[in-house]
Short mmCIF file of C-alpha atoms and ligand atoms in Angstrom, two decimals:
data_model
loop_
_atom_site.label_atom_id
_atom_site.label_comp_id
_atom_site.label_asym_id
_atom_site.label_seq_id
_atom_site.Cartn_x
_atom_site.Cartn_y
_atom_site.Cartn_z
CA MET A 667 118.83 100.70 100.70
CA GLY A 668 121.70 102.86 101.77
CA GLU A 669 125.08 103.88 100.55
CA TRP A 670 127.99 101.50 100.35
CA PRO A 671 130.51 100.48 101.52
CA ARG A 672 128.59 99.11 104.42
CA ARG A 673 129.11 98.01 107.93
CA PRO A 674 130.89 95.24 109.76
CA TRP A 675 128.70 92.34 110.76
CA GLY A 676 125.42 93.17 112.43
CA LEU A 677 125.00 92.21 116.03
CA ARG A 678 123.33 89.06 117.17
CA LEU A 679 120.86 88.82 119.95
CA ASP A 680 119.55 85.60 121.31
CA ARG A 681 115.76 85.73 121.23
CA ARG A 682 115.23 84.22 124.68
CA ARG A 683 117.61 86.68 126.27
CA PHE A 684 115.88 89.51 124.45
CA LEU A 685 112.41 88.52 125.56
CA ALA A 686 113.51 88.28 129.17
CA ALA A 687 115.04 91.72 129.01
CA SER A 688 112.16 93.30 127.21
CA ALA A 689 109.61 91.94 129.63
CA ALA A 690 111.43 93.69 132.43
CA THR A 691 112.02 96.97 130.72
CA VAL A 692 109.38 97.49 128.17
CA LEU A 693 105.90 98.77 128.36
CA ALA A 694 104.37 96.61 130.99
CA ALA A 695 101.55 99.15 131.06
CA CYS A 696 98.15 98.48 129.65
CA THR A 697 98.22 98.93 125.90
CA SER A 698 94.76 97.84 124.94
CA ARG A 699 93.53 99.40 121.75
CA ASN A 700 91.67 102.66 122.15
CA ALA A 701 88.63 101.21 120.50
CA ALA A 702 88.16 99.00 123.54
CA ASN A 703 87.83 102.16 125.63
CA GLU A 704 85.18 103.50 123.36
CA ARG A 705 82.09 104.49 125.26
CA PRO A 706 78.68 105.60 124.12
CA SER A 707 78.41 109.28 123.35
CA THR A 708 76.85 111.23 126.21
CA SER A 709 75.87 114.10 123.97
CA THR A 710 72.97 114.20 121.60
CA ILE A 711 74.82 116.46 119.21
CA PRO A 712 77.64 114.54 117.56
CA GLY A 713 80.80 116.46 118.02
CA ARG A 714 79.98 118.19 121.33
CA VAL A 715 82.40 116.95 123.96
CA ASP A 716 83.52 117.87 127.44
CA GLY A 717 87.15 117.74 128.45
CA PRO A 718 90.08 119.90 129.39
CA HIS A 719 90.73 123.29 127.93
CA LEU A 720 93.50 123.04 125.32
CA GLY A 721 95.08 126.29 124.20
CA ASP A 722 96.63 125.06 120.98
CA ASP A 723 94.89 123.17 118.19
CA PRO A 724 95.65 119.51 119.03
CA PHE A 725 94.94 118.27 115.47
CA GLY A 726 98.14 119.47 113.79
CA LEU A 727 99.12 115.91 112.80
CA GLY A 728 95.97 115.59 110.73
CA VAL A 729 93.60 112.68 110.30
CA ALA A 730 93.88 109.38 108.50
CA SER A 731 92.01 106.17 107.79
CA GLY A 732 93.12 102.74 106.74
CA ASP A 733 92.68 99.00 106.25
CA PRO A 734 89.26 99.24 104.57
CA ARG A 735 86.99 96.22 104.83
CA ALA A 736 83.64 95.51 103.21
CA ASP A 737 81.87 96.46 106.44
CA GLY A 738 84.25 98.96 107.99
CA VAL A 739 87.42 100.98 108.11
CA THR A 740 89.78 102.27 110.80
CA LEU A 741 89.88 105.98 111.64
CA TRP A 742 92.94 107.62 113.18
CA THR A 743 94.16 110.81 114.71
CA ARG A 744 96.74 111.70 117.30
CA LEU A 745 96.48 114.74 119.53
CA ALA A 746 99.66 116.76 119.84
CA GLY A 747 100.67 119.87 121.73
CA ASP A 748 102.52 121.12 124.78
CA ASP A 749 99.44 121.28 127.01
CA LEU A 750 98.33 117.65 126.77
CA GLY A 751 100.41 116.33 129.65
CA PRO A 752 99.54 112.92 131.10
CA GLN A 753 95.79 113.52 131.13
CA ARG A 754 93.07 111.53 129.36
CA ILE A 755 91.36 113.67 126.78
CA PRO A 756 87.90 112.81 125.53
CA VAL A 757 87.61 113.05 121.76
CA ALA A 758 84.32 112.91 119.89
CA TRP A 759 84.25 111.51 116.39
CA GLU A 760 81.65 111.38 113.68
CA LEU A 761 81.25 109.61 110.38
CA ALA A 762 78.88 110.93 107.73
CA THR A 763 77.88 110.11 104.20
CA ASP A 764 78.26 113.76 103.20
CA GLU A 765 81.08 116.25 103.52
CA ARG A 766 78.97 118.71 105.53
CA PHE A 767 78.05 116.12 108.15
CA GLY A 768 74.33 116.55 107.53
CA ARG A 769 73.87 112.76 107.49
CA VAL A 770 75.93 111.40 110.36
CA VAL A 771 75.74 107.60 110.37
CA ARG A 772 78.00 106.86 113.34
CA HIS A 773 79.44 108.86 116.22
CA GLY A 774 80.95 108.36 119.62
CA THR A 775 83.48 109.50 122.16
CA ILE A 776 86.80 107.93 122.96
CA ASP A 777 89.55 108.80 125.42
CA ALA A 778 92.97 109.72 124.05
CA THR A 779 95.52 108.52 126.59
CA ALA A 780 99.14 109.42 127.21
CA ASP A 781 100.34 105.79 127.14
CA LEU A 782 99.61 105.72 123.40
CA GLY A 783 100.89 109.26 122.84
CA HIS A 784 97.24 110.43 122.68
CA ALA A 785 96.78 108.45 119.46
CA ILE A 786 93.31 107.15 118.63
CA HIS A 787 92.29 104.21 116.47
CA ILE A 788 88.60 103.57 115.88
CA ASP A 789 87.77 100.25 114.20
CA LEU A 790 84.37 100.68 112.61
CA ASP A 791 82.21 97.79 111.48
CA GLY A 792 78.62 97.35 110.33
CA LEU A 793 78.99 99.92 107.54
CA ASP A 794 77.66 99.54 104.00
CA PRO A 795 80.16 98.03 101.54
CA GLY A 796 81.56 100.00 98.63
CA SER A 797 80.60 103.35 100.17
CA GLU A 798 82.29 106.69 100.67
CA PHE A 799 82.30 108.44 104.05
CA HIS A 800 83.62 111.61 105.68
CA TYR A 801 84.93 111.78 109.23
CA ARG A 802 86.28 114.27 111.75
CA PHE A 803 87.17 114.55 115.42
CA HIS A 804 86.44 117.13 118.11
CA THR A 805 87.93 118.08 121.43
CA ARG A 806 86.15 120.58 123.65
CA GLU A 807 87.19 123.61 121.60
CA HIS A 808 88.76 122.25 118.44
CA THR A 809 87.63 120.35 115.37
CA SER A 810 89.99 118.35 113.17
CA PRO A 811 90.26 118.62 109.41
CA THR A 812 87.80 116.37 107.59
CA GLY A 813 88.98 113.10 106.06
CA ARG A 814 87.40 111.09 103.28
CA THR A 815 87.39 107.32 103.38
CA ARG A 816 85.60 104.31 101.99
CA THR A 817 84.70 100.73 102.64
CA ALA A 818 85.74 97.92 100.30
CA PRO A 819 83.17 96.44 97.92
CA ALA A 820 81.28 93.35 99.05
CA ARG A 821 83.34 90.19 98.66
CA HIS A 822 81.67 88.91 95.50
CA GLU A 823 81.07 92.25 93.82
CA ARG A 824 82.86 93.15 90.61
CA ALA A 825 84.40 96.52 91.41
CA PRO A 826 87.71 97.64 89.97
CA LEU A 827 90.27 99.07 92.39
CA ARG A 828 92.12 102.31 91.65
CA PHE A 829 95.02 102.56 94.04
CA ALA A 830 98.45 104.12 94.32
CA PHE A 831 101.60 102.77 95.86
CA ALA A 832 104.41 104.79 97.40
CA SER A 833 107.59 104.34 99.43
CA CYS A 834 110.73 106.06 100.72
CA GLN A 835 109.99 109.61 101.77
CA GLU A 836 113.13 111.04 103.34
CA TYR A 837 111.85 114.39 104.64
CA GLN A 838 115.04 116.33 104.04
CA GLU A 839 115.80 115.11 100.53
CA GLY A 840 112.74 116.42 98.73
CA TRP A 841 109.24 117.88 98.88
CA TYR A 842 106.13 115.74 98.97
CA THR A 843 104.86 117.03 95.63
CA ALA A 844 104.02 113.47 94.66
CA TYR A 845 101.56 113.31 97.59
CA ARG A 846 99.92 116.56 96.51
CA ASP A 847 99.30 114.88 93.18
CA ALA A 848 98.06 111.66 94.81
CA ALA A 849 95.67 113.59 97.08
CA ALA A 850 93.98 115.00 93.97
CA GLY A 851 94.00 111.66 92.16
CA ASP A 852 90.61 110.25 93.16
CA LEU A 853 92.12 107.06 94.58
CA ASP A 854 90.23 104.30 96.35
CA LEU A 855 93.31 103.39 98.35
CA LEU A 856 96.98 104.22 98.84
CA VAL A 857 99.45 101.45 99.72
CA HIS A 858 102.65 102.48 101.51
CA LEU A 859 105.53 100.02 101.18
CA GLY A 860 107.81 101.44 103.85
CA ASP A 861 110.56 103.91 104.66
CA TYR A 862 107.78 106.23 105.82
CA ILE A 863 110.28 107.91 108.13
CA TYR A 864 114.07 107.80 108.13
CA GLU A 865 115.80 107.32 111.44
CA HIS A 866 119.12 108.96 110.66
CA GLY A 867 120.48 112.38 111.51
CA VAL A 868 120.52 115.67 109.65
CA HIS A 869 121.63 116.04 106.01
CA ASP A 870 123.20 119.37 105.26
CA ASP A 871 122.37 119.35 101.57
CA GLY A 872 118.64 118.72 101.84
CA VAL A 873 115.74 121.03 100.97
CA ARG A 874 114.70 121.14 104.66
CA ARG A 875 115.84 119.72 107.97
CA HIS A 876 114.31 117.47 110.52
CA GLU A 877 115.29 117.84 114.15
CA GLY A 878 118.41 116.33 115.65
CA GLY A 879 120.41 113.15 115.29
CA PRO A 880 119.46 109.50 114.84
CA VAL A 881 116.24 108.54 116.63
CA THR A 882 116.37 105.69 119.15
CA THR A 883 113.78 106.21 121.91
CA LEU A 884 109.98 106.28 121.85
CA ASP A 885 110.00 110.06 122.32
CA ASP A 886 112.51 110.41 119.47
CA TYR A 887 110.43 108.33 117.09
CA ARG A 888 107.25 110.19 118.08
CA ARG A 889 108.95 113.50 117.29
CA ARG A 890 110.24 112.20 113.97
CA TYR A 891 106.75 111.04 112.89
CA ALA A 892 105.34 114.40 114.01
CA THR A 893 107.89 116.22 111.85
CA TYR A 894 106.95 114.16 108.82
CA ARG A 895 103.22 114.65 109.46
CA SER A 896 103.77 118.40 109.72
CA ASP A 897 103.98 118.33 105.91
CA PRO A 898 100.65 119.52 104.44
CA ASP A 899 100.90 117.39 101.30
CA LEU A 900 101.41 114.20 103.31
CA ARG A 901 98.47 115.10 105.56
CA ALA A 902 96.32 115.82 102.49
CA ALA A 903 97.13 112.41 101.00
CA HIS A 904 96.15 110.71 104.27
CA ALA A 905 92.90 112.69 104.43
CA ALA A 906 92.02 111.89 100.81
CA CYS A 907 91.58 108.10 101.01
CA PRO A 908 92.27 105.10 103.24
CA TRP A 909 95.82 103.74 103.28
CA VAL A 910 97.20 100.23 103.70
CA ILE A 911 100.60 100.61 105.31
CA THR A 912 103.46 98.22 105.86
CA TRP A 913 107.02 99.05 106.87
CA ASP A 914 110.59 98.58 105.68
CA ASP A 915 113.87 99.11 107.54
CA HIS A 916 114.08 102.87 108.13
CA GLU A 917 111.03 102.85 110.40
CA VAL A 918 113.55 101.28 112.82
CA ALA A 919 117.12 101.44 111.43
CA ASP A 920 118.84 100.98 108.08
CA ASN A 921 118.98 97.38 106.83
CA TYR A 922 118.09 95.69 110.11
CA THR A 923 116.97 92.06 110.00
CA GLY A 924 114.79 90.66 112.78
CA LEU A 925 116.53 91.51 116.02
CA VAL A 926 119.87 92.16 114.35
CA ALA A 927 120.90 95.76 113.92
CA GLY A 928 123.05 97.04 111.13
CA ALA A 929 126.04 98.21 113.15
CA LEU A 930 126.66 101.45 111.26
CA ALA A 931 122.99 102.40 111.47
CA ASP A 932 122.87 101.89 115.19
CA PRO A 933 124.70 104.34 117.42
CA ASP A 934 124.62 101.92 120.36
CA PRO A 935 126.32 98.57 119.67
CA ASP A 936 124.58 96.80 122.57
CA PRO A 937 122.16 94.18 121.15
CA LEU A 938 119.71 94.76 123.98
CA ALA A 939 119.71 98.43 123.09
CA PHE A 940 118.69 97.52 119.54
CA ALA A 941 115.90 95.34 120.86
CA ARG A 942 114.62 98.22 122.97
CA ARG A 943 114.99 100.52 119.99
CA ARG A 944 112.94 98.23 117.75
CA THR A 945 110.27 98.01 120.43
CA ALA A 946 110.06 101.80 120.64
CA ALA A 947 110.03 102.15 116.86
CA TYR A 948 107.25 99.58 116.35
CA ARG A 949 105.19 101.29 119.04
CA ALA A 950 105.62 104.72 117.47
CA TRP A 951 104.71 103.24 114.07
CA TYR A 952 101.52 101.82 115.55
CA GLU A 953 100.68 105.12 117.24
CA HIS A 954 101.01 107.08 114.00
CA GLN A 955 99.45 104.82 111.40
CA PRO A 956 95.79 104.16 110.63
CA VAL A 957 96.19 100.41 110.86
CA ARG A 958 93.92 97.71 112.13
CA VAL A 959 96.46 95.66 114.01
CA ALA A 960 96.51 94.90 117.72
CA ALA A 961 98.37 97.50 119.79
CA PRO A 962 101.87 96.29 120.67
CA THR A 963 102.29 94.88 124.14
CA GLY A 964 105.98 94.05 123.84
CA ALA A 965 108.71 93.68 121.30
CA ASP A 966 106.83 92.20 118.38
CA LEU A 967 104.04 93.59 116.25
CA ALA A 968 102.31 91.39 113.69
CA ILE A 969 101.39 93.58 110.71
CA HIS A 970 101.09 91.23 107.70
CA ARG A 971 97.47 91.26 106.63
CA ALA A 972 95.03 90.65 103.81
CA VAL A 973 92.82 93.32 102.27
CA PRO A 974 90.21 91.87 99.89
CA TRP A 975 88.62 94.28 97.40
CA GLY A 976 85.49 92.72 95.94
CA SER A 977 86.07 89.85 93.55
CA ASP A 978 88.79 91.64 91.58
CA VAL A 979 91.63 92.08 94.05
CA LEU A 980 93.24 90.48 97.06
CA LEU A 981 95.96 92.73 98.49
CA LEU A 982 98.46 91.00 100.78
CA ALA A 983 100.62 93.34 102.85
CA LEU A 984 103.89 91.58 103.69
CA ASP A 985 106.42 92.22 106.45
CA THR A 986 109.88 91.40 105.08
CA ARG A 987 111.81 92.80 108.10
CA GLN A 988 110.57 91.53 111.43
CA TYR A 989 111.01 87.80 110.84
CA ARG A 990 113.94 87.94 108.41
CA SER A 991 117.08 86.00 109.19
CA GLU A 992 120.42 87.72 109.32
CA GLN A 993 122.21 88.39 106.05
CA THR A 994 124.64 85.60 105.13
CA CYS A 995 128.07 85.66 103.50
CA SER A 996 128.73 89.37 103.50
CA PRO A 997 128.57 92.16 106.01
CA ILE A 998 127.80 94.77 103.38
CA ASP A 999 124.57 95.20 101.48
CA ILE A 1000 126.03 94.85 97.99
CA GLY A 1001 128.08 91.90 96.82
CA PRO A 1002 128.01 88.63 94.89
CA MET A 1003 125.75 85.77 95.94
CA CYS A 1004 127.33 82.85 97.76
CA ASP A 1005 126.53 79.16 98.28
CA GLU A 1006 125.41 79.62 101.88
CA MET A 1007 122.50 81.78 100.69
CA ARG A 1008 121.21 79.01 98.50
CA GLY A 1009 120.62 76.63 101.38
CA GLY A 1010 117.18 76.31 102.92
CA GLY A 1011 117.98 78.20 106.13
CA PRO A 1012 117.74 81.93 105.45
CA THR A 1013 114.21 83.32 105.49
CA VAL A 1014 112.63 86.64 104.57
CA LEU A 1015 109.06 86.14 105.77
CA GLY A 1016 109.61 83.64 108.56
CA ASP A 1017 107.77 80.31 108.57
CA ALA A 1018 104.50 81.52 110.06
CA GLN A 1019 104.05 84.43 107.67
CA HIS A 1020 105.11 82.26 104.75
CA ALA A 1021 102.47 79.67 105.64
CA TRP A 1022 99.89 82.45 106.01
CA LEU A 1023 100.79 83.80 102.56
CA GLU A 1024 100.38 80.35 101.01
CA ARG A 1025 97.01 79.84 102.71
CA GLU A 1026 95.75 83.23 101.54
CA LEU A 1027 96.87 82.60 97.97
CA ASP A 1028 95.39 79.11 97.91
CA ALA A 1029 92.04 80.37 99.21
CA SER A 1030 91.92 83.44 96.98
CA ALA A 1031 89.36 83.62 94.19
CA ALA A 1032 90.47 87.15 93.23
CA MET A 1033 91.30 88.09 89.67
CA TRP A 1034 94.49 89.86 90.85
CA ASN A 1035 96.61 88.81 93.83
CA VAL A 1036 98.73 91.81 94.74
CA LEU A 1037 101.74 91.28 97.00
CA ALA A 1038 102.65 94.53 98.76
CA ASN A 1039 106.32 93.78 99.20
CA GLN A 1040 109.16 95.99 100.41
CA VAL A 1041 112.50 95.02 98.86
CA LEU A 1042 113.28 94.05 95.26
CA PHE A 1043 111.90 90.58 94.49
CA ALA A 1044 113.27 89.80 91.01
CA PRO A 1045 117.01 89.29 90.52
CA MET A 1046 119.14 92.30 89.64
CA THR A 1047 122.81 91.59 89.09
CA PHE A 1048 125.40 94.12 88.00
CA GLY A 1049 129.11 94.72 87.61
CA PRO A 1050 131.98 92.36 86.83
CA GLU A 1051 131.26 90.11 89.85
CA ARG A 1052 127.52 90.02 89.15
CA SER A 1053 126.86 91.71 92.46
CA VAL A 1054 123.37 91.95 93.93
CA GLN A 1055 121.71 93.87 96.70
CA LEU A 1056 122.07 91.49 99.62
CA ASP A 1057 119.34 93.35 101.53
CA GLY A 1058 116.78 92.44 98.84
CA TRP A 1059 115.31 89.00 97.99
CA ASP A 1060 118.54 88.47 95.99
CA GLY A 1061 120.26 87.90 99.34
CA TYR A 1062 117.74 85.12 100.12
CA PRO A 1063 117.42 83.09 96.91
CA ALA A 1064 116.05 79.94 98.59
CA ALA A 1065 113.30 81.92 100.30
CA ARG A 1066 112.47 83.52 96.96
CA ARG A 1067 112.35 80.16 95.20
CA ARG A 1068 109.85 78.92 97.76
CA VAL A 1069 107.55 81.79 96.75
CA THR A 1070 107.98 81.47 92.96
CA GLN A 1071 107.55 77.69 92.99
CA PHE A 1072 104.37 78.03 95.01
CA LEU A 1073 102.97 80.57 92.53
CA ASP A 1074 103.78 78.14 89.73
CA ASP A 1075 102.74 74.85 91.36
CA HIS A 1076 99.47 76.20 92.74
CA GLY A 1077 98.53 78.17 89.65
CA VAL A 1078 97.97 81.33 91.66
CA ARG A 1079 95.82 83.64 89.58
CA ASN A 1080 97.58 86.76 88.25
CA PRO A 1081 100.06 87.56 91.02
CA VAL A 1082 101.52 91.08 90.91
CA PHE A 1083 104.35 92.29 93.12
CA ILE A 1084 104.47 95.95 94.07
CA THR A 1085 107.83 96.94 95.53
CA GLY A 1086 109.62 99.97 97.00
CA ASP A 1087 112.97 100.44 98.78
CA ILE A 1088 115.42 101.09 95.96
CA HIS A 1089 114.46 104.61 94.86
CA LEU A 1090 114.10 103.73 91.18
CA SER A 1091 111.40 102.63 88.76
CA ALA A 1092 111.49 99.18 87.20
CA VAL A 1093 109.29 96.48 85.72
CA ASN A 1094 110.34 92.84 85.98
CA ASP A 1095 109.17 89.48 84.71
CA VAL A 1096 109.24 87.05 87.63
CA ARG A 1097 109.93 83.50 86.44
CA ALA A 1098 109.02 80.24 88.17
CA ASP A 1099 112.78 79.61 88.36
CA VAL A 1100 114.45 83.00 88.28
CA ASP A 1101 117.77 81.40 87.27
CA ASP A 1102 116.27 79.71 84.21
CA ALA A 1103 115.39 82.08 81.38
CA ALA A 1104 113.35 79.27 79.79
CA SER A 1105 111.02 78.82 82.75
CA ARG A 1106 107.62 80.44 82.58
CA VAL A 1107 106.78 83.93 83.80
CA VAL A 1108 104.53 83.59 86.86
CA ALA A 1109 104.19 87.23 87.89
CA THR A 1110 105.08 90.82 87.11
CA GLU A 1111 106.89 93.03 89.58
CA PHE A 1112 106.27 96.78 89.49
CA VAL A 1113 109.00 98.63 91.39
CA GLY A 1114 107.94 102.16 92.32
CA THR A 1115 110.41 104.98 92.75
CA SER A 1116 110.75 106.97 95.98
CA ILE A 1117 108.47 109.84 96.97
CA SER A 1118 111.48 112.00 97.89
CA SER A 1119 114.52 109.90 98.89
CA GLY A 1120 117.50 110.42 96.60
CA SER A 1121 118.44 108.11 93.74
CA ASP A 1122 121.05 105.42 94.42
CA ALA A 1123 124.28 106.51 92.76
CA ILE A 1124 125.77 103.01 92.64
CA LEU A 1125 122.80 101.44 90.86
CA ALA A 1126 122.55 104.43 88.51
CA GLY A 1127 126.25 104.05 87.76
CA PHE A 1128 125.76 100.39 86.84
CA HIS A 1129 122.76 101.11 84.60
CA ASP A 1130 124.21 99.59 81.41
CA SER A 1131 125.43 96.53 83.24
CA ILE A 1132 122.04 96.02 84.93
CA VAL A 1133 120.25 96.17 81.59
CA GLU A 1134 122.74 93.80 79.97
CA GLN A 1135 122.74 91.17 82.72
CA ASN A 1136 119.00 91.08 83.46
CA PRO A 1137 116.89 90.18 80.42
CA HIS A 1138 113.78 89.77 82.65
CA LEU A 1139 114.02 93.49 83.43
CA ARG A 1140 111.65 95.26 81.06
CA TRP A 1141 112.33 98.82 82.19
CA ILE A 1142 114.51 100.71 84.66
CA GLU A 1143 114.70 104.45 85.37
CA HIS A 1144 116.82 106.00 88.10
CA ASP A 1145 116.42 109.76 87.88
CA HIS A 1146 112.90 110.60 89.00
CA ARG A 1147 110.97 110.60 92.24
CA GLY A 1148 107.23 109.89 92.26
CA TYR A 1149 104.70 107.12 92.80
CA VAL A 1150 102.57 104.66 90.84
CA VAL A 1151 98.82 104.63 90.17
CA CYS A 1152 97.32 101.21 89.44
CA GLU A 1153 93.92 100.09 88.25
CA ALA A 1154 92.95 96.47 88.72
CA GLY A 1155 89.78 95.42 86.94
CA PRO A 1156 88.33 92.52 85.00
CA ASP A 1157 90.18 93.29 81.76
CA ALA A 1158 93.57 94.54 82.88
CA PHE A 1159 95.95 95.61 85.60
CA THR A 1160 97.54 98.92 84.68
CA ALA A 1161 100.42 100.73 86.38
CA GLU A 1162 100.93 104.39 85.59
CA TYR A 1163 104.27 105.82 86.73
CA ARG A 1164 103.76 109.39 87.93
CA PHE A 1165 107.08 111.28 87.94
CA VAL A 1166 107.90 114.52 89.73
CA ASP A 1167 110.10 116.58 87.38
CA ASP A 1168 112.21 117.80 90.32
CA ALA A 1169 111.44 116.74 93.89
CA ARG A 1170 113.66 119.54 95.19
CA ASP A 1171 111.32 122.10 93.62
CA PRO A 1172 108.16 122.52 95.74
CA GLU A 1173 106.16 123.66 92.71
CA SER A 1174 107.37 120.93 90.37
CA ARG A 1175 105.12 119.46 87.72
CA VAL A 1176 104.00 115.82 88.10
CA ARG A 1177 103.37 113.85 84.92
CA THR A 1178 102.75 110.32 83.69
CA ALA A 1179 106.07 108.97 82.46
CA ARG A 1180 105.06 105.45 81.48
CA ARG A 1181 101.97 103.31 81.58
CA TRP A 1182 102.13 99.50 81.72
CA ALA A 1183 99.35 96.95 81.39
CA ILE A 1184 98.96 93.25 82.13
CA GLU A 1185 96.12 91.14 80.79
CA PRO A 1186 94.59 88.45 82.98
CA GLY A 1187 96.24 85.10 82.35
CA ARG A 1188 99.29 86.60 80.68
CA PRO A 1189 101.62 87.95 83.37
CA VAL A 1190 103.89 89.99 81.10
CA ALA A 1191 103.65 93.78 81.28
CA GLU A 1192 103.42 95.74 78.05
CA ALA A 1193 104.03 99.46 77.76
FE1 FE B 1668 114.33 104.01 101.20
CA1 CA B 1669 114.58 100.38 102.71
#
């Protein structure tokens, strides 16, 4: 979501031409996942490791874990510093059941290599389900901060999930006070819905500055992630619990779709340049996130994935950017819907991901099926022309109908959308036919506000019109930054909106503004 008015038409790039170009220019080097390089520890004391002398502490970007499974979890760190150079650096890691590492249950050594920016991903398996662990890393002279993580409950176990969801954390526009609160919140899991970084240049009116102009190269994106991770509250939230992370547009460039750049967001109008840029951005995302996905070997990176949590929850992390077709009818991201959008062509998920989603939902026996979605799913019209955000699902009504009809026809059990992107809080009824107020409600959508990115002045300005035109909208609030804490258990799904009083004040209070609940079998949220 950006400002309007928007750009001229985005640029098209033929996929075949792109693949040919990217094969020649992009990352032909070996990119196998670090875990494959894992070798048995040569030391008897976990944590003792040989390797080069490093003057500076290489663990300034912190530690993280993610994508918990009943028998494992993925651990992450990335070494950083001026003295790393191109060398391989052995890193020892250990996982313990206690914070003091008296009971180490797994340990090993892995090489951090320059081709992955000295990032490390360790995919653990064979662990006990539903258990808490502590982990840390060592180089020859330095030890990382300690992270806390957990495995998911066993597949058939009744175990409620307490998780938070967050999105949109423009570094310059506010402090990460919401993350300080989340880090202390005793969460099982944190779900990030995208806009983890912003690619654009410096804002003069922010509370702090990141370096330089728009980021376009792998080195640029690496530096931008490193700036964001320099924030202690963000690092603390990563160290506090495992995350499940997907992406939105700003991890690459504002409002891109597939291989089509938004022209104003992209300083270089050459379509091949955008393809190279997306490749670099996806790679940097992989390097910096504790995700269990295969390391990118080229332009694409499949990240949609399922995270089951006992018998209560199936979390499905969607990718609404990579496979999306180009916006139709209008070059700008706000405007009225048009007939061309209603045809069967335009897609948000792409056919393969859509089929995957349907298979997962059909096979799911979970009490709650949570769709971790990026852009607004329910309709939201406003103004005299009944404009919508064309970058949301409103710009792809046929693709949306395919989802809602499936939820209805297949009787999917208690679907809940969690959504980011638009820097406001909202709760929506999602109907089987969103254009028919008489059709049944098949899901609730909880839209979470931004961690720090500023409120959208246009949507705030149309507040009365939004409320008047959208009877399925149960609540909307524009003025606060924050995040949402959810609990999904046998009796209810609750969503507690945690608001930061003032995200531009580093010491701001964080409080619960509103708490919503859904009962199983009745997908209508009540405050
Ligand atoms: Fe955003
Ligand atoms: Ca966005």
